[in-house]
PDB file of C-alpha atoms in Angstrom:
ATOM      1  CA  UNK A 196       0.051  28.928   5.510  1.00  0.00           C
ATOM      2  CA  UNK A 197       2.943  26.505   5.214  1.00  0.00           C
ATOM      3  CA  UNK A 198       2.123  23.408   3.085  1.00  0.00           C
ATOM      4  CA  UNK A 199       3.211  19.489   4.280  1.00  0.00           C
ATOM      5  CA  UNK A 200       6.600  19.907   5.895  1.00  0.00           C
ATOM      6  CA  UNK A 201       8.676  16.535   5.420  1.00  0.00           C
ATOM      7  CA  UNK A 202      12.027  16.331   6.526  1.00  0.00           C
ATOM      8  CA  UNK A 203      14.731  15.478   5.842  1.00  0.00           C
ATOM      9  CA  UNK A 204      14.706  15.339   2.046  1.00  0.00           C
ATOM     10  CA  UNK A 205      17.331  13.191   1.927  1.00  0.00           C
ATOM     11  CA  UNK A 206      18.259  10.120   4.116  1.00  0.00           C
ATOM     12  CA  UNK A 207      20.868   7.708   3.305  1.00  0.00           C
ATOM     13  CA  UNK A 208      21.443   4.584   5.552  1.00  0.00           C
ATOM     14  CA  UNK A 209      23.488   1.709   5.994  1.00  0.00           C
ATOM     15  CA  UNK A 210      21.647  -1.696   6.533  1.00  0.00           C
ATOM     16  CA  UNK A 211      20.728  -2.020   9.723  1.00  0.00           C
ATOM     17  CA  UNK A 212      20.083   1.525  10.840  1.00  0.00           C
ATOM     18  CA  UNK A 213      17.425   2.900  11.544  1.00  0.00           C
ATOM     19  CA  UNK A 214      15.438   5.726   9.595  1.00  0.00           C
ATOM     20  CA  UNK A 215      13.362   8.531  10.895  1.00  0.00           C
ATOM     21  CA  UNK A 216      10.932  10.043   8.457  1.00  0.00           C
ATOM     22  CA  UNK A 217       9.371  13.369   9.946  1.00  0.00           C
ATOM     23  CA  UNK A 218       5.847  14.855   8.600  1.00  0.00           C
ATOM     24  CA  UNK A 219       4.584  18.674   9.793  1.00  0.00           C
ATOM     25  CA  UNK A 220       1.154  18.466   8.612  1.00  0.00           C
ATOM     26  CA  UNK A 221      -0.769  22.096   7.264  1.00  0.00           C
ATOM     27  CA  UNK A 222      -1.850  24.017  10.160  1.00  0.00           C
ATOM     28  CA  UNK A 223      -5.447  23.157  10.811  1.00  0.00           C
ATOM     29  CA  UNK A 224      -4.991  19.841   9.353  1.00  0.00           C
ATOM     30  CA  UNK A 225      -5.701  16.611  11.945  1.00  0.00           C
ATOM     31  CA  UNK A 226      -5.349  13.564   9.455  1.00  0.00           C
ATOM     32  CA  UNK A 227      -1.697  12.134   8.556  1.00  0.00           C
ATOM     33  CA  UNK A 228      -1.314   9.567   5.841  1.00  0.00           C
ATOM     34  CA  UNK A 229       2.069   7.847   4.894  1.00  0.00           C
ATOM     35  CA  UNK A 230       2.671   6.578   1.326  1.00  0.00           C
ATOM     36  CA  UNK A 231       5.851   4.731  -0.246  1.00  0.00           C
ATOM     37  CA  UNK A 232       6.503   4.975  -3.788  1.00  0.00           C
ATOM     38  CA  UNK A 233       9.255   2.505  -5.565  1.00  0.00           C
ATOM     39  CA  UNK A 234      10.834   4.292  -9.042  1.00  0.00           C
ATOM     40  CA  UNK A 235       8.591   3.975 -11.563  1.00  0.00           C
ATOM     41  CA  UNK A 236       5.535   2.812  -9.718  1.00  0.00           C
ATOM     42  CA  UNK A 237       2.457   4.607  -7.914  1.00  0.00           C
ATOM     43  CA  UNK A 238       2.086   5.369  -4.656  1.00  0.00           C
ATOM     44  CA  UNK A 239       1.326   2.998  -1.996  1.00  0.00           C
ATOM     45  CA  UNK A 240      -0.754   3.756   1.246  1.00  0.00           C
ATOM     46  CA  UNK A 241       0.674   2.778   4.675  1.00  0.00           C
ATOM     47  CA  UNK A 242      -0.798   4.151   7.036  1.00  0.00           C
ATOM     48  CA  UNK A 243      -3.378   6.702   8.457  1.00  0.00           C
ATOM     49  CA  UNK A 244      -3.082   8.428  11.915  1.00  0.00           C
ATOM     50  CA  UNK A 245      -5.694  11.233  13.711  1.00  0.00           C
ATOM     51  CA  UNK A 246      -3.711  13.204  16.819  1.00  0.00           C
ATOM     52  CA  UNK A 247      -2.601  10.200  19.105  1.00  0.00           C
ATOM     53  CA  UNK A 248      -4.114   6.986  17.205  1.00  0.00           C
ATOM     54  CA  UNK A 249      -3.179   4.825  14.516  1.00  0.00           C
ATOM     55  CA  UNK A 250      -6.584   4.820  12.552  1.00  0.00           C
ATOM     56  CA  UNK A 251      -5.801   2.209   9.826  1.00  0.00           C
ATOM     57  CA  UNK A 252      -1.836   0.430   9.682  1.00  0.00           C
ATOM     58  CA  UNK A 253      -3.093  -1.740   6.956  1.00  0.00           C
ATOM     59  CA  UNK A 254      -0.344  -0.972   4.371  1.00  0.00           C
ATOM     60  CA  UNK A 255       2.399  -0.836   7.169  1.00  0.00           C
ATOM     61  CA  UNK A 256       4.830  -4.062   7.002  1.00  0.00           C
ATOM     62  CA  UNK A 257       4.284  -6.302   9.781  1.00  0.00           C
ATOM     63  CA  UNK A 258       8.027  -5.991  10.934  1.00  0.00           C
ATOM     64  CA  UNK A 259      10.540  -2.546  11.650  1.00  0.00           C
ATOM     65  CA  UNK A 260       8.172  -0.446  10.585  1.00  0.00           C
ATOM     66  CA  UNK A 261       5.630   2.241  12.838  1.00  0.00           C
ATOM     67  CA  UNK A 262       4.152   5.425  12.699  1.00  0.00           C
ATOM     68  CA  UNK A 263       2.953   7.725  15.186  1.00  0.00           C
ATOM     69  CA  UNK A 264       1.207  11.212  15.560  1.00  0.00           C
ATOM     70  CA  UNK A 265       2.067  12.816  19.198  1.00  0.00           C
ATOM     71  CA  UNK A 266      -0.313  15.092  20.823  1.00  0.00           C
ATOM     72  CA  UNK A 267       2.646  18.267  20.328  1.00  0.00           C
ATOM     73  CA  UNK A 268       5.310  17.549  17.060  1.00  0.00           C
ATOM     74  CA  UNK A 269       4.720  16.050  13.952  1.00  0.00           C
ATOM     75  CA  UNK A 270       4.247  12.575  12.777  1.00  0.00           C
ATOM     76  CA  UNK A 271       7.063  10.122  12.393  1.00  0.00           C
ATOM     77  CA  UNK A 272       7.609   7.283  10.551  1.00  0.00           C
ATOM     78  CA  UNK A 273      10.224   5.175  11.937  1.00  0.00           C
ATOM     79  CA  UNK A 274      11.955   2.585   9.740  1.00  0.00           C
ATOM     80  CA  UNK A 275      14.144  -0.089  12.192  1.00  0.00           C
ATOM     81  CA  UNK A 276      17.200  -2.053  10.627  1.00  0.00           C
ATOM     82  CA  UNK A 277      16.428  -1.119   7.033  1.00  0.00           C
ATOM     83  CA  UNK A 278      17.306  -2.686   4.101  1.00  0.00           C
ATOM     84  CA  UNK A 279      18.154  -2.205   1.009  1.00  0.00           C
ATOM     85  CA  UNK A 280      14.589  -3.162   0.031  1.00  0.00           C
ATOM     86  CA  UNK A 281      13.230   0.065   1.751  1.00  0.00           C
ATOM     87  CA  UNK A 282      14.473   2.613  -0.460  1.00  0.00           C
ATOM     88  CA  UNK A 283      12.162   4.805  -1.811  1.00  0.00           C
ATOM     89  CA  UNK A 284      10.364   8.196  -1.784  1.00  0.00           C
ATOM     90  CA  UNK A 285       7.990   8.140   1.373  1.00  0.00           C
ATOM     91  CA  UNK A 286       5.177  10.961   1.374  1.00  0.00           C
ATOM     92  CA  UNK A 287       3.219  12.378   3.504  1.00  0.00           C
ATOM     93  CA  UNK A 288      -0.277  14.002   3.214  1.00  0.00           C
ATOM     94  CA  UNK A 289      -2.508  15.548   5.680  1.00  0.00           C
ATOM     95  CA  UNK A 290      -6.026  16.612   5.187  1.00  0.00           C
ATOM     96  CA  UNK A 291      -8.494  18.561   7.382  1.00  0.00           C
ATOM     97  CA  UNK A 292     -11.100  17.504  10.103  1.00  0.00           C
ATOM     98  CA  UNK A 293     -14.439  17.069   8.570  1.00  0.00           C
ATOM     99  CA  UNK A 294     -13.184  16.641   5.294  1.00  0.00           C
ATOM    100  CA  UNK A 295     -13.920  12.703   4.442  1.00  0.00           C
ATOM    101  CA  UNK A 296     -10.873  11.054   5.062  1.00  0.00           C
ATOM    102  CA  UNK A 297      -8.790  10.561   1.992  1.00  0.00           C
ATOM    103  CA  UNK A 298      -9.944  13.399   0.359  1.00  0.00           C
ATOM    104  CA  UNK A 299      -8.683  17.024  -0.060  1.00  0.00           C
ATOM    105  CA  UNK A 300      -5.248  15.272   0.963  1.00  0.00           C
ATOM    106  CA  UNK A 301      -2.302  17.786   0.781  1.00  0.00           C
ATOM    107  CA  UNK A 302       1.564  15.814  -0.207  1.00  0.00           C
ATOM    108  CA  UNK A 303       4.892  16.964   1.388  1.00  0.00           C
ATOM    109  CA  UNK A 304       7.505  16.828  -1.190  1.00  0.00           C
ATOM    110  CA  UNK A 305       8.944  13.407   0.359  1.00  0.00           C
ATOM    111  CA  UNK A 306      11.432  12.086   1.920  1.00  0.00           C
ATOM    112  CA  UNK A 307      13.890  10.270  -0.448  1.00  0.00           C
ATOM    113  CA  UNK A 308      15.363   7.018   1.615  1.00  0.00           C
ATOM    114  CA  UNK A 309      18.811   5.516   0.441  1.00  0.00           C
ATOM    115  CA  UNK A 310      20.212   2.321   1.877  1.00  0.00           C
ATOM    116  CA  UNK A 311      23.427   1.410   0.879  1.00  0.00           C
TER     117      UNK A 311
ATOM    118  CA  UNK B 293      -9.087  -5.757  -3.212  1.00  0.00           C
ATOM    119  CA  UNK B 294     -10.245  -2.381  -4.217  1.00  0.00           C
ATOM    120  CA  UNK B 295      -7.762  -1.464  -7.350  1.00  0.00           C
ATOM    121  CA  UNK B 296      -8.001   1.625  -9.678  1.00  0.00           C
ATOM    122  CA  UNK B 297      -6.583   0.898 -13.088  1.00  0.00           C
ATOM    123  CA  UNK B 298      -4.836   3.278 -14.878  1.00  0.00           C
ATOM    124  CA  UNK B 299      -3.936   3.763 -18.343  1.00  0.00           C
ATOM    125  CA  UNK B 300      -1.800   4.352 -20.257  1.00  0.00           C
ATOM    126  CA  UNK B 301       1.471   3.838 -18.539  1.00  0.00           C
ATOM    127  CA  UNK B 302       3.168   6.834 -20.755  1.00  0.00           C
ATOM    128  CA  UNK B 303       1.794   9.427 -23.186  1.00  0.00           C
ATOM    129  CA  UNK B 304       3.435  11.520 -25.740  1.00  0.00           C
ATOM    130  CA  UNK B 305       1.325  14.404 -27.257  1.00  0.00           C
ATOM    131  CA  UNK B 306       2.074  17.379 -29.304  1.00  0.00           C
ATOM    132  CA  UNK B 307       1.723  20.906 -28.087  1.00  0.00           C
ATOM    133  CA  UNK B 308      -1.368  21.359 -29.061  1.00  0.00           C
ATOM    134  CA  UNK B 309      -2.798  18.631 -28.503  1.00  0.00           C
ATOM    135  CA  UNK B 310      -5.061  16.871 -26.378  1.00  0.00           C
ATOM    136  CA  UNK B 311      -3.672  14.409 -23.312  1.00  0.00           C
ATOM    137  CA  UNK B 312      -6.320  11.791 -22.249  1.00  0.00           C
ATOM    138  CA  UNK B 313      -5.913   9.323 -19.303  1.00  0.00           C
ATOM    139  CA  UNK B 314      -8.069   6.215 -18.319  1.00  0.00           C
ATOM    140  CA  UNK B 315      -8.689   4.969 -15.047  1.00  0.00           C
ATOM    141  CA  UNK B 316     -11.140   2.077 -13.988  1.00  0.00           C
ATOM    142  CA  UNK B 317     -12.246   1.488 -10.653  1.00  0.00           C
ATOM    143  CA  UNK B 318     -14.102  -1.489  -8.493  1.00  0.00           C
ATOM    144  CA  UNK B 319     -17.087  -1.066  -6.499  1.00  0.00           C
ATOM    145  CA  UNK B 320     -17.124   1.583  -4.082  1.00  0.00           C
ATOM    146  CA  UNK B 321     -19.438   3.523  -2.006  1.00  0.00           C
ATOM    147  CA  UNK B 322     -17.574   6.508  -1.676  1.00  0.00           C
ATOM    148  CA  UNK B 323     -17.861   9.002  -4.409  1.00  0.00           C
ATOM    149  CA  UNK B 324     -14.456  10.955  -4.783  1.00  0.00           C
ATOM    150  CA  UNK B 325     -12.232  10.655  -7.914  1.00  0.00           C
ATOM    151  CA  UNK B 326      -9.126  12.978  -7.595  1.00  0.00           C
ATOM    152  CA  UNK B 327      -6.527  13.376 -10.135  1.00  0.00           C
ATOM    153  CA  UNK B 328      -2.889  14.124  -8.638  1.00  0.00           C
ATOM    154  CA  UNK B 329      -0.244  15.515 -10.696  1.00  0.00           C
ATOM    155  CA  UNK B 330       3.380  15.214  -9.619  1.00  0.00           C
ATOM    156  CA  UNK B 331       6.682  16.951 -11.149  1.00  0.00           C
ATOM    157  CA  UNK B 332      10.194  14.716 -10.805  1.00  0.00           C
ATOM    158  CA  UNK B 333      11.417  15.431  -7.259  1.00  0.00           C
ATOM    159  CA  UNK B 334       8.396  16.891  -5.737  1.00  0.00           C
ATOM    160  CA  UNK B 335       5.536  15.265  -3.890  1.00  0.00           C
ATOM    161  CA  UNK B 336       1.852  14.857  -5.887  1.00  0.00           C
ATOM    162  CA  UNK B 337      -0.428  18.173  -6.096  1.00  0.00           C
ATOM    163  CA  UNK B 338      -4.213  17.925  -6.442  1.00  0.00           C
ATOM    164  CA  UNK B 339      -5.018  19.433  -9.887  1.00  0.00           C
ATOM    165  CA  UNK B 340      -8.419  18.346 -10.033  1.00  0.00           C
ATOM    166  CA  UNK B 341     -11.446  15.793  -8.319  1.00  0.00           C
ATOM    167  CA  UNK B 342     -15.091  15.285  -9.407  1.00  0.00           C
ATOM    168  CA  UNK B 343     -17.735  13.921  -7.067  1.00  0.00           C
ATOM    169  CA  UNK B 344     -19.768  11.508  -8.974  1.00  0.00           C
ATOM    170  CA  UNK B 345     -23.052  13.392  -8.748  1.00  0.00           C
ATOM    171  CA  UNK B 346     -21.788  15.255 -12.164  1.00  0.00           C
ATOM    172  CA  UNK B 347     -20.519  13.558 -14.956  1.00  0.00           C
ATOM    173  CA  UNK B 348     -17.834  16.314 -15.929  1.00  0.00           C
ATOM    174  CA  UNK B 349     -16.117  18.570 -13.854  1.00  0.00           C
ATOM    175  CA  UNK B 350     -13.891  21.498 -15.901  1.00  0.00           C
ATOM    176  CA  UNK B 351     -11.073  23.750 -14.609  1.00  0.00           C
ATOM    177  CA  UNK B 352      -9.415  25.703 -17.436  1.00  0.00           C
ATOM    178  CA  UNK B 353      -7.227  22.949 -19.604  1.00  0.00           C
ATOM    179  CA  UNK B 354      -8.263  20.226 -17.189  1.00  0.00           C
ATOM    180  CA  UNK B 355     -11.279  17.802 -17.794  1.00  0.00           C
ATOM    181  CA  UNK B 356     -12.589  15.167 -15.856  1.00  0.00           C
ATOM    182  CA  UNK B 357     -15.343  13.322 -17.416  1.00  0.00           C
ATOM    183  CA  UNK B 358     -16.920  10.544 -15.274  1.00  0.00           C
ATOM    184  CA  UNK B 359     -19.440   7.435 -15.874  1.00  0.00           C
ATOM    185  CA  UNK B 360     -20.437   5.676 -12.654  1.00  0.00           C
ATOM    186  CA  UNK B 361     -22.209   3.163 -14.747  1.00  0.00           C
ATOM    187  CA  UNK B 362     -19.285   1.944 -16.305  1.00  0.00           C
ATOM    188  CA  UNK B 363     -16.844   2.659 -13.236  1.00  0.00           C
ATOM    189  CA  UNK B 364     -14.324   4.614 -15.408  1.00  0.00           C
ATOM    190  CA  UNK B 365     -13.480   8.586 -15.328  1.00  0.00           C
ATOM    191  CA  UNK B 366     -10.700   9.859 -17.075  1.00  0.00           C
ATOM    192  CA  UNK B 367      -8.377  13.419 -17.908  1.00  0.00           C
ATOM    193  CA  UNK B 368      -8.300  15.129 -20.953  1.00  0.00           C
ATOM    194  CA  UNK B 369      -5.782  17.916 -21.135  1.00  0.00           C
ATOM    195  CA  UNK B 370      -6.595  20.323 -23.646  1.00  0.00           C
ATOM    196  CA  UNK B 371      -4.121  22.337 -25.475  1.00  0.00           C
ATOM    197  CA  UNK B 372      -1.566  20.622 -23.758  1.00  0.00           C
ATOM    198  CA  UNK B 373       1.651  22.869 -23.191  1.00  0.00           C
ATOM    199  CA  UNK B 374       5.610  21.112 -21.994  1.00  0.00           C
ATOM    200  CA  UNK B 375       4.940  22.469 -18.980  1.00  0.00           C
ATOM    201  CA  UNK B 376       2.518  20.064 -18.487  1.00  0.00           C
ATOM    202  CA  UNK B 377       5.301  17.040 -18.723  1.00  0.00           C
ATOM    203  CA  UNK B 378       4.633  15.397 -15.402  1.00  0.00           C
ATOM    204  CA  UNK B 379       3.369  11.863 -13.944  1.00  0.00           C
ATOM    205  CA  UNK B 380      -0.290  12.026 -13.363  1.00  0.00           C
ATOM    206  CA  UNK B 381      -2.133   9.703 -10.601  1.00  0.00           C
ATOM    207  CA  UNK B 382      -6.053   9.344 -10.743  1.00  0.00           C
ATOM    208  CA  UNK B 383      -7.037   7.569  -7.108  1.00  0.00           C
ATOM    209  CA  UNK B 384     -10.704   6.673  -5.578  1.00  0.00           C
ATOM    210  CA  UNK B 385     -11.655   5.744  -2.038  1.00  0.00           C
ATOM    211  CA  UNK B 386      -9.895   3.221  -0.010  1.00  0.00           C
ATOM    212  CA  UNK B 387     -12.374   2.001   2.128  1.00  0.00           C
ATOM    213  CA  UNK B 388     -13.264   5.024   4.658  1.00  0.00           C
ATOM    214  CA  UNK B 389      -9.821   6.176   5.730  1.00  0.00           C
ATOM    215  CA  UNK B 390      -7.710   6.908   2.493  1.00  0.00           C
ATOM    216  CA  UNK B 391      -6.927   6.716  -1.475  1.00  0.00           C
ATOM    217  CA  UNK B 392      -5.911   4.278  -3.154  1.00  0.00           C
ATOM    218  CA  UNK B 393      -4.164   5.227  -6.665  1.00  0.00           C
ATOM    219  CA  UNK B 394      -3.375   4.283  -9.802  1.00  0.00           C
ATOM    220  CA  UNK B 395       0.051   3.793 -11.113  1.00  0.00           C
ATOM    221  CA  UNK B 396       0.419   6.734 -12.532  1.00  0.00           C
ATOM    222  CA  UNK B 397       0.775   7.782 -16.345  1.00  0.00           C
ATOM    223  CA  UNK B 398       4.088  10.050 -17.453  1.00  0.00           C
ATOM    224  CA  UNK B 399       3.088  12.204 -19.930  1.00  0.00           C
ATOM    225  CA  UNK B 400       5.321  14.061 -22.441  1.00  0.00           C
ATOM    226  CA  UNK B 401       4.312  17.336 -24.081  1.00  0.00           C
ATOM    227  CA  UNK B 402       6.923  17.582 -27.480  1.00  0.00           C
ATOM    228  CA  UNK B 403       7.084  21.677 -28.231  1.00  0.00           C
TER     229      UNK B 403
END
C-alpha cells in the first residue's frame, strides 16, 4: 500500500507563473488536507477536501490560490501568479473515512516550491 | 483562535538521555493529541497520539503523558539515540475538520 504520493518534489517558478501541486492520497483514504510550512516554522493548515467538495478553505489565501479533489485523479493545489512570498514546502495528508477528521492523517513528503 | 503552544523551540540531549517536549492547548472538545515527527526533507510521520481518556499513552522510547485539567500533554523520549535528531510537532483538533500544530521543536541527540 503506497503511502501519500506528492509530486513533483521540486518546483521552481518565475513570478507570475503558475504552480501545480499534485497529492495521490493512500488507497482507501477519502480526506485530503493541504499544509504550507515556511523554513523554520510549523505547519500551517489550508485546506480540507472529501471526493468533489471543498469541506473547510479557511487557511487558503483569499487570492491565486485553490484546491480541488476530482471524482478520478488526485488532488491539486493550484498556485496562480506566484510570488516570491509563496515559497515553501506544501504537504499533503490524507486520512480515512470514518476516522474523525484530522486524525490518523498520513503526510506526503512535500512538494518544495521555489520562486525566483 | 484555537493555538497549541509548543515548547521548547530546540533541544539538545545526550545519548542517553531523556528528550521532553511541552505543548499547551485552548479549549477544545475534541480529544486527540498526536505527536508528528519529521526528518529534514521528508514530510511529518505520526510517531505517537493519546486520546484524553488516559493520562499516558507508551510505545517503546516514546511517552506521552497528558493532563486535561491543565490543557498540557507533552513527549518524553527515553534513552534518546542520534537517530532520533528530528523536528517534532505535537497538534490537537482544529475545530471538526483538521489539526492544528505547534511549531515544532528540533531536537539534537549528541553521541
Amino acid at each position: 500500500n503506497a503511502g501519500v504520493m506528492q509530486n513533483p518534489r521540486h518546483l521552481v517558478r518565475r513570478r507570475g507563473q503558475e504552480a501545480r501541486l499534485r497529492c495521490s492520497p493512500m488507497k482507501g483514504h477519502s480526506h485530503v488536507y493541504w499544509y504550507r510550512q515556511l523554513p523554520e516554522e510549523g505547519l500551517k493548515f489550508m485546506v480540507y477536501l472529501q471526493k468533489e467538495n471543498i469541506i473547510d478553505e479557511s487557511g487558503m489565501p483569499k487570492e491565486r490560490f485553490s484546491a480541488e479533489f476530482p471524482k478520478e485523479g488526485p488532488s491539486i493545489l493550484r498556485i496562480q501568479q506566484v510570488v516570491r512570498g509563496d515559497s515553501a514546502a506544501y504537504f499533503c495528508a490524507s486520512s480515512p473515512p470514518g476516522a474523525a477528521a484530522g486524525t490518523e492523517a498520513f503526510f506526503g513528503q512535500g512538494t518544495r516550491l521555489t520562486v525566483v | 483562535q484555537q493555538q497549541v503552544k509548543q515548547s521548547p523551540q530546540s533541544l539538545i540531549v545526550q545519548k542517553g538521555g531523556i528528550s521532553i517536549i511541552n505543548c499547551a492547548y485552548e479549549n477544545t472538545a475534541f480529544d486527540y493529541f498526536p505527536w508528528y515527527q519529521q526528518f529534514p526533507g521528508k514530510g511529518p510521520a505520526l510517531l505517537i497520539a493519546i486520546r484524553p481518556d488516559v493520562s499516558e499513552k507508551k510505545e517503546g522510547r516514546f511517552t506521552i503523558s497528558f493532563n486535561k485539567s491543565a490543557k498540557q500533554f507533552s513527549l518524553h523520549i527515553m534513552d534518546s539515540q542520534p537517530g532520533d535528531s528530528a523536528t517534532y510537532f505535537c497538534a490537537a483538533p482544529k475545530g471538526a475538520n483538521n489539526l492544528f500544530f505547534g511549531t515544532g521543536t528540533r531536537l539534537t541527540v549528541i553521541p
